[in-house]
mmCIF file of C-alpha atoms in Angstrom:
data_model
loop_
_atom_site.group_PDB
_atom_site.id
_atom_site.type_symbol
_atom_site.label_atom_id
_atom_site.label_comp_id
_atom_site.label_asym_id
_atom_site.label_seq_id
_atom_site.Cartn_x
_atom_site.Cartn_y
_atom_site.Cartn_z
ATOM 1 C CA MET X 254 24.280 7.229 19.422
ATOM 2 C CA SER X 255 23.837 7.019 15.559
ATOM 3 C CA VAL X 256 20.270 7.561 13.611
ATOM 4 C CA GLY X 257 20.618 3.295 13.086
ATOM 5 C CA GLY X 258 21.613 3.212 17.275
ATOM 6 C CA THR X 259 18.136 5.541 17.753
ATOM 7 C CA VAL X 260 15.613 3.953 15.335
ATOM 8 C CA LEU X 261 16.910 0.708 16.867
ATOM 9 C CA ALA X 262 16.570 1.600 20.455
ATOM 10 C CA LEU X 263 13.255 3.074 19.498
ATOM 11 C CA CYS X 264 12.116 -0.600 18.019
ATOM 12 C CA THR X 265 13.308 -2.048 21.302
ATOM 13 C CA TRP X 266 11.715 0.033 23.658
ATOM 14 C CA LEU X 267 7.877 -0.401 21.077
ATOM 15 C CA GLU X 268 8.539 -4.079 21.634
ATOM 16 C CA ALA X 269 8.380 -3.362 24.709
ATOM 17 C CA THR X 270 4.732 -1.915 25.497
ATOM 18 C CA PRO X 271 1.640 -3.663 26.512
ATOM 19 C CA LEU X 272 -0.196 -3.731 22.865
ATOM 20 C CA ALA X 273 3.448 -5.287 21.802
ATOM 21 C CA VAL X 274 3.734 -8.167 24.598
ATOM 22 C CA LYS X 275 0.155 -8.301 24.094
ATOM 23 C CA ILE X 276 0.211 -9.025 20.965
ATOM 24 C CA THR X 277 3.466 -11.302 21.176
ATOM 25 C CA GLU X 278 1.726 -13.332 23.730
ATOM 26 C CA SER X 279 -1.141 -14.305 22.872
ATOM 27 C CA GLU X 280 -1.304 -17.759 20.670
ATOM 28 C CA TRP X 281 -4.289 -15.746 17.811
ATOM 29 C CA LEU X 282 -3.690 -11.839 18.363
ATOM 30 C CA PHE X 283 -0.790 -11.959 15.848
ATOM 31 C CA PRO X 284 -2.269 -14.687 13.015
ATOM 32 C CA THR X 285 -6.010 -12.197 13.580
ATOM 33 C CA ILE X 286 -4.247 -8.982 12.337
ATOM 34 C CA GLU X 287 -1.927 -10.597 9.894
ATOM 35 C CA THR X 288 -5.250 -11.858 7.961
ATOM 36 C CA VAL X 289 -7.103 -8.579 8.553
ATOM 37 C CA HIS X 290 -3.909 -7.426 7.397
ATOM 38 C CA VAL X 291 -3.940 -9.378 4.237
ATOM 39 C CA LEU X 292 -6.931 -9.389 2.944
ATOM 40 C CA ALA X 293 -7.249 -5.331 3.932
ATOM 41 C CA LEU X 294 -4.312 -4.939 1.513
ATOM 42 C CA THR X 295 -5.753 -7.695 -1.323
ATOM 43 C CA LEU X 296 -8.381 -4.861 -1.436
ATOM 44 C CA VAL X 297 -6.287 -2.031 -1.032
ATOM 45 C CA VAL X 298 -4.274 -3.380 -4.585
ATOM 46 C CA GLY X 299 -7.204 -4.568 -6.007
ATOM 47 C CA SER X 300 -8.636 -1.996 -6.403
ATOM 48 C CA ILE X 301 -6.194 -0.024 -7.888
ATOM 49 C CA VAL X 302 -4.560 -2.350 -9.838
ATOM 50 C CA LEU X 303 -8.651 -2.127 -11.250
ATOM 51 C CA LEU X 304 -8.685 2.066 -11.920
ATOM 52 C CA ASP X 305 -4.742 1.179 -12.752
ATOM 53 C CA LEU X 306 -5.446 -1.453 -16.136
ATOM 54 C CA ARG X 307 -9.183 1.498 -17.217
ATOM 55 C CA LEU X 308 -5.797 4.208 -17.465
ATOM 56 C CA LEU X 309 -3.692 1.506 -19.206
ATOM 57 C CA GLY X 310 -6.948 1.614 -20.876
ATOM 58 C CA LEU X 311 -6.678 -2.902 -20.468
ATOM 59 C CA ALA X 312 -9.886 -3.113 -18.574
ATOM 60 C CA ASN X 313 -12.899 -0.990 -17.314
ATOM 61 C CA ARG X 314 -12.244 0.943 -21.522
ATOM 62 C CA ASN X 315 -16.187 2.056 -21.526
ATOM 63 C CA LEU X 316 -16.359 3.529 -18.646
ATOM 64 C CA GLY X 317 -14.232 7.280 -17.545
ATOM 65 C CA ALA X 318 -11.553 7.008 -15.348
ATOM 66 C CA MET X 319 -13.048 9.137 -13.457
ATOM 67 C CA GLN X 320 -16.258 7.711 -12.689
ATOM 68 C CA LEU X 321 -13.973 3.802 -12.281
ATOM 69 C CA SER X 322 -11.897 6.315 -9.489
ATOM 70 C CA ASP X 323 -14.739 6.941 -7.276
ATOM 71 C CA GLU X 324 -16.449 3.997 -7.485
ATOM 72 C CA THR X 325 -12.695 2.379 -6.298
ATOM 73 C CA LEU X 326 -11.159 5.115 -4.213
ATOM 74 C CA PRO X 327 -13.250 5.287 -1.388
ATOM 75 C CA TRP X 328 -12.885 1.311 -0.651
ATOM 76 C CA THR X 329 -9.371 1.771 -1.247
ATOM 77 C CA TRP X 330 -8.620 4.209 1.424
ATOM 78 C CA SER X 331 -10.663 2.253 4.065
ATOM 79 C CA ALA X 332 -8.819 -0.463 3.351
ATOM 80 C CA PHE X 333 -5.502 0.694 3.069
ATOM 81 C CA VAL X 334 -6.702 2.726 7.178
ATOM 82 C CA VAL X 335 -7.329 -0.894 7.744
ATOM 83 C CA ALA X 336 -3.956 -2.259 6.731
ATOM 84 C CA ALA X 337 -2.041 0.168 7.717
ATOM 85 C CA ILE X 338 -3.246 0.579 11.350
ATOM 86 C CA THR X 339 -2.928 -3.570 11.508
ATOM 87 C CA GLY X 340 0.205 -3.554 9.706
ATOM 88 C CA THR X 341 1.759 -1.569 12.656
ATOM 89 C CA LEU X 342 0.585 -3.324 15.593
ATOM 90 C CA MET X 343 2.501 -6.440 13.325
ATOM 91 C CA PHE X 344 5.503 -4.670 13.513
ATOM 92 C CA VAL X 345 5.323 -3.075 17.316
ATOM 93 C CA SER X 346 4.971 -6.705 18.039
ATOM 94 C CA ALA X 347 8.105 -7.221 16.553
ATOM 95 C CA ALA X 348 10.379 -4.466 15.743
ATOM 96 C CA THR X 349 14.007 -4.988 15.713
ATOM 97 C CA LYS X 350 13.153 -7.819 13.262
ATOM 98 C CA TYR X 351 11.269 -6.027 10.831
ATOM 99 C CA TYR X 352 13.954 -2.680 10.596
ATOM 100 C CA GLY X 353 16.455 -5.742 10.287
ATOM 101 C CA ASN X 354 14.565 -7.312 7.517
ATOM 102 C CA VAL X 355 15.435 -6.115 3.785
ATOM 103 C CA PRO X 356 12.313 -7.260 2.515
ATOM 104 C CA PHE X 357 10.559 -5.249 4.844
ATOM 105 C CA ARG X 358 12.672 -2.119 3.943
ATOM 106 C CA ILE X 359 12.159 -2.510 1.008
ATOM 107 C CA LYS X 360 8.256 -2.897 1.222
ATOM 108 C CA MET X 361 8.376 -0.143 3.277
ATOM 109 C CA VAL X 362 10.285 1.657 0.429
ATOM 110 C CA LEU X 363 7.695 0.472 -2.223
ATOM 111 C CA LEU X 364 4.918 2.149 -0.174
ATOM 112 C CA VAL X 365 6.677 5.672 -0.190
ATOM 113 C CA LEU X 366 7.046 4.950 -3.899
ATOM 114 C CA ALA X 367 3.420 4.267 -4.608
ATOM 115 C CA GLY X 368 2.821 7.072 -2.717
ATOM 116 C CA ILE X 369 4.402 10.183 -4.253
ATOM 117 C CA ASN X 370 3.577 8.797 -8.263
ATOM 118 C CA MET X 371 -0.434 9.470 -6.744
ATOM 119 C CA VAL X 372 0.599 12.728 -5.147
ATOM 120 C CA VAL X 373 2.580 13.653 -8.597
ATOM 121 C CA PHE X 374 0.289 12.481 -10.418
ATOM 122 C CA HIS X 375 -2.679 13.747 -8.995
ATOM 123 C CA ARG X 376 -1.061 17.634 -8.982
ATOM 124 C CA GLY X 377 -0.547 16.597 -12.754
ATOM 125 C CA ALA X 378 -2.417 13.873 -15.106
ATOM 126 C CA TRP X 379 -5.436 13.940 -12.612
ATOM 127 C CA ARG X 380 -5.642 17.668 -12.808
ATOM 128 C CA ILE X 381 -6.575 17.823 -16.228
ATOM 129 C CA VAL X 382 -9.034 14.345 -16.279
ATOM 130 C CA HIS X 383 -11.706 15.540 -18.277
ATOM 131 C CA ASP X 384 -9.576 16.216 -21.005
ATOM 132 C CA TRP X 385 -8.754 12.632 -21.249
ATOM 133 C CA ASP X 386 -11.793 10.721 -18.525
ATOM 134 C CA ARG X 387 -12.595 8.646 -21.277
ATOM 135 C CA LEU X 388 -9.746 8.311 -24.010
ATOM 136 C CA VAL X 389 -8.483 5.027 -24.898
ATOM 137 C CA PRO X 390 -5.610 4.894 -25.133
ATOM 138 C CA THR X 391 -5.242 7.854 -22.232
ATOM 139 C CA PRO X 392 -2.341 10.360 -22.611
ATOM 140 C CA ARG X 393 1.684 8.465 -21.918
ATOM 141 C CA ALA X 394 2.071 10.287 -18.900
ATOM 142 C CA VAL X 395 -0.986 9.319 -17.009
ATOM 143 C CA ARG X 396 0.033 5.328 -18.539
ATOM 144 C CA ALA X 397 3.321 5.828 -16.953
ATOM 145 C CA ALA X 398 2.264 6.420 -13.824
ATOM 146 C CA ALA X 399 -0.628 3.760 -14.155
ATOM 147 C CA GLY X 400 2.808 1.326 -15.046
ATOM 148 C CA LEU X 401 4.796 2.681 -11.973
ATOM 149 C CA SER X 402 1.620 2.023 -9.973
ATOM 150 C CA LEU X 403 1.452 -1.021 -10.885
ATOM 151 C CA THR X 404 5.049 -1.926 -10.534
ATOM 152 C CA PHE X 405 5.119 -0.396 -7.340
ATOM 153 C CA TRP X 406 2.078 -1.907 -5.688
ATOM 154 C CA ILE X 407 2.971 -5.650 -6.757
ATOM 155 C CA GLY X 408 6.654 -5.060 -4.935
ATOM 156 C CA VAL X 409 4.595 -4.989 -2.597
ATOM 157 C CA VAL X 410 2.803 -8.065 -2.071
ATOM 158 C CA VAL X 411 6.384 -9.704 -2.579
ATOM 159 C CA ALA X 412 8.274 -7.738 -0.461
ATOM 160 C CA GLY X 413 5.412 -8.582 2.494
ATOM 161 C CA ARG X 414 5.275 -12.220 1.607
ATOM 162 C CA TRP X 415 8.852 -12.260 1.426
ATOM 163 C CA VAL X 416 9.235 -10.687 5.250
ATOM 164 C CA GLY X 417 7.324 -13.850 6.765
ATOM 165 C CA PHE X 418 10.540 -15.576 4.834
ATOM 166 C CA VAL X 419 13.964 -13.598 6.415
#
């Protein structure tokens, strides 16, 4: 069996789980989960945009990057956990449909790229944040990471909206 066939078999199994069936058969469960997902994703993206715009020197120029990060990242991570849980619940309810959905795949790739960008940023430029914390403009590598982050997260939102229309 090919990898695609194995993944599709896993998706078929997921859709048949009692939780997935309950979500699919309920009139209110999927819309409620989706609403919470959208609200959580709004908080994730909004808080990331606040920090990215500061790193680009376009907003919150009076705050240090560390202070803004300390204030926003707890919200970002909490909302991300909620978005991941609700996204997973939506996925299991129609896994085979999502598996074949190109915008869904694009969204997942962009999420992975956003994660890689974050890891590279935190293992690189963020390690010396004390050197540039209040600088405007920030170093080029910081601005590049923030620009990539904005691009990836805007792409996640666009692809996520596109998922429901394909």
